[in-house]
């Protein structure tokens, strides 16, 4: 009986360690796997205003709104986000086709708002 308890305790402990390790290992993978592109948004421009991505490769755009609220919209890639003033907004994109796609501000931000745009170039 003591032997059964000892074996059971060992199995439970080993399983616990295995699950813990697996969680640690899988949690560590996505963080380093995705490319991060840092951008800023301010009246009336994005920096950089052109970014080049690879088709099928996920990226996270980290966009900081420097002066006020802005928007970020890429209709052809199905992406839209609100950029709150002073905050970093993470926008995940997995480009599914090649081409040049315009992004623009869709939150009115002043007299130059209509010209606040840039482009994403997706290559193979
Ligand atoms: Cu705007």
Coordinates of C-alpha atoms and ligand atoms in Angstrom, one line a residue:
X1 CA 0.0 0.0 0.0
X2 CA 2.8 2.4 0.9
X3 CA 4.4 1.6 -2.4
X4 CA 1.3 2.4 -4.4
X5 CA 1.0 5.8 -2.6
X6 CA 4.7 6.5 -3.3
X7 CA 4.3 5.6 -7.0
X8 CA 1.1 7.7 -7.3
X9 CA 2.8 10.7 -5.6
X10 CA 5.7 10.4 -8.0
X11 CA 3.5 10.2 -11.1
X12 CA 1.5 13.3 -10.0
X13 CA 4.6 15.2 -9.2
X14 CA 6.2 14.3 -12.5
X15 CA 3.1 15.3 -14.4
X16 CA 3.0 18.6 -12.6
X17 CA 6.5 19.4 -13.6
X18 CA 5.9 18.3 -17.2
X19 CA 2.8 20.6 -17.5
X20 CA 4.6 23.5 -15.9
X21 CA 7.6 23.1 -18.2
X22 CA 5.3 22.8 -21.2
X23 CA 3.5 26.0 -20.3
X24 CA 6.8 27.8 -19.8
X25 CA 8.1 26.5 -23.1
X26 CA 5.0 27.3 -25.2
X27 CA 4.5 30.7 -23.6
X28 CA 8.1 31.6 -24.5
X29 CA 7.7 30.9 -28.2
X30 CA 5.1 33.4 -29.4
X31 CA 6.8 36.4 -27.7
X32 CA 10.0 36.0 -29.7
X33 CA 8.4 34.6 -32.9
X34 CA 6.6 37.6 -34.1
X35 CA 8.4 40.5 -35.6
X36 CA 7.5 43.9 -34.0
X37 CA 7.5 47.1 -36.0
X38 CA 7.5 50.3 -34.0
X39 CA 5.6 53.2 -35.5
X40 CA 4.4 56.6 -34.3
X41 CA 1.3 58.6 -35.3
X42 CA 1.0 62.4 -35.0
X43 CA -0.6 65.3 -36.9
X44 CA -0.6 64.4 -39.8
X45 CA 1.9 61.6 -40.4
X46 CA 2.9 58.1 -39.5
X47 CA 6.6 57.3 -39.1
X48 CA 7.6 55.3 -40.9
X49 CA 5.1 56.1 -43.6
X50 CA 6.1 53.0 -45.6
X51 CA 6.6 49.5 -44.2
X52 CA 7.5 46.4 -46.0
X53 CA 6.2 43.0 -44.9
X54 CA 6.5 39.5 -46.1
X55 CA 3.4 37.6 -47.2
X56 CA 2.2 35.1 -44.6
X57 CA 4.6 36.3 -41.9
X58 CA 2.8 37.7 -38.9
X59 CA 3.9 41.0 -37.5
X60 CA 2.8 43.2 -34.7
X61 CA 2.7 46.9 -35.3
X62 CA 3.3 48.9 -32.1
X63 CA 1.9 52.3 -32.9
X64 CA 2.3 55.2 -30.4
X65 CA 0.0 58.1 -30.8
X66 CA 2.1 61.1 -29.8
X67 CA -0.2 64.1 -29.7
X68 CA -3.8 63.1 -29.8
X69 CA -6.2 60.3 -30.8
X70 CA -5.8 58.9 -34.3
X71 CA -7.0 55.9 -36.3
X72 CA -5.2 53.3 -38.3
X73 CA -7.1 51.6 -41.1
X74 CA -6.0 49.2 -43.8
X75 CA -9.2 48.2 -45.5
X76 CA -7.6 45.8 -48.0
X77 CA -6.0 43.8 -45.2
X78 CA -9.0 44.0 -42.9
X79 CA -7.3 46.0 -40.2
X80 CA -8.6 48.9 -38.2
X81 CA -7.6 50.3 -34.8
X82 CA -8.1 53.3 -32.6
X83 CA -4.9 54.9 -31.5
X84 CA -5.3 56.6 -28.1
X85 CA -3.3 59.6 -27.3
X86 CA -0.1 58.8 -25.4
X87 CA -0.7 55.0 -25.6
X88 CA 0.9 52.2 -27.6
X89 CA -1.6 50.2 -29.7
X90 CA -0.7 46.7 -30.8
X91 CA -2.0 45.8 -34.3
X92 CA -1.4 42.3 -35.5
X93 CA -1.2 41.7 -39.2
X94 CA -0.8 38.5 -41.3
X95 CA -0.6 39.7 -44.9
X96 CA -2.3 37.2 -47.1
X97 CA -1.3 38.6 -50.4
X98 CA 1.3 40.7 -52.1
X99 CA 0.8 44.3 -53.2
X100 CA 0.8 47.8 -52.0
X101 CA -1.9 48.7 -49.5
X102 CA -2.7 52.2 -48.2
X103 CA -3.2 52.8 -44.5
X104 CA -4.8 56.0 -43.3
X105 CA -6.1 57.8 -40.3
X106 CA -9.9 57.5 -39.9
X107 CA -10.3 59.6 -36.7
X108 CA -10.6 63.3 -37.6
X109 CA -7.5 65.0 -36.1
X110 CA -7.4 68.4 -37.7
X111 CA -6.8 70.3 -41.0
X112 CA -4.3 67.8 -42.4
X113 CA -6.2 64.7 -41.5
X114 CA -7.2 63.9 -45.1
X115 CA -3.5 63.5 -46.0
X116 CA -2.5 61.4 -43.0
X117 CA -1.6 58.1 -44.7
X118 CA 1.1 55.7 -45.6
X119 CA 1.5 52.3 -47.3
X120 CA 2.3 48.7 -46.5
X121 CA 4.2 46.9 -49.2
X122 CA 3.8 43.1 -49.0
X123 CA 6.4 41.0 -50.8
X124 CA 6.8 37.3 -51.4
Ligands
LIG1 CU1 -6.7 62.0 -38.5

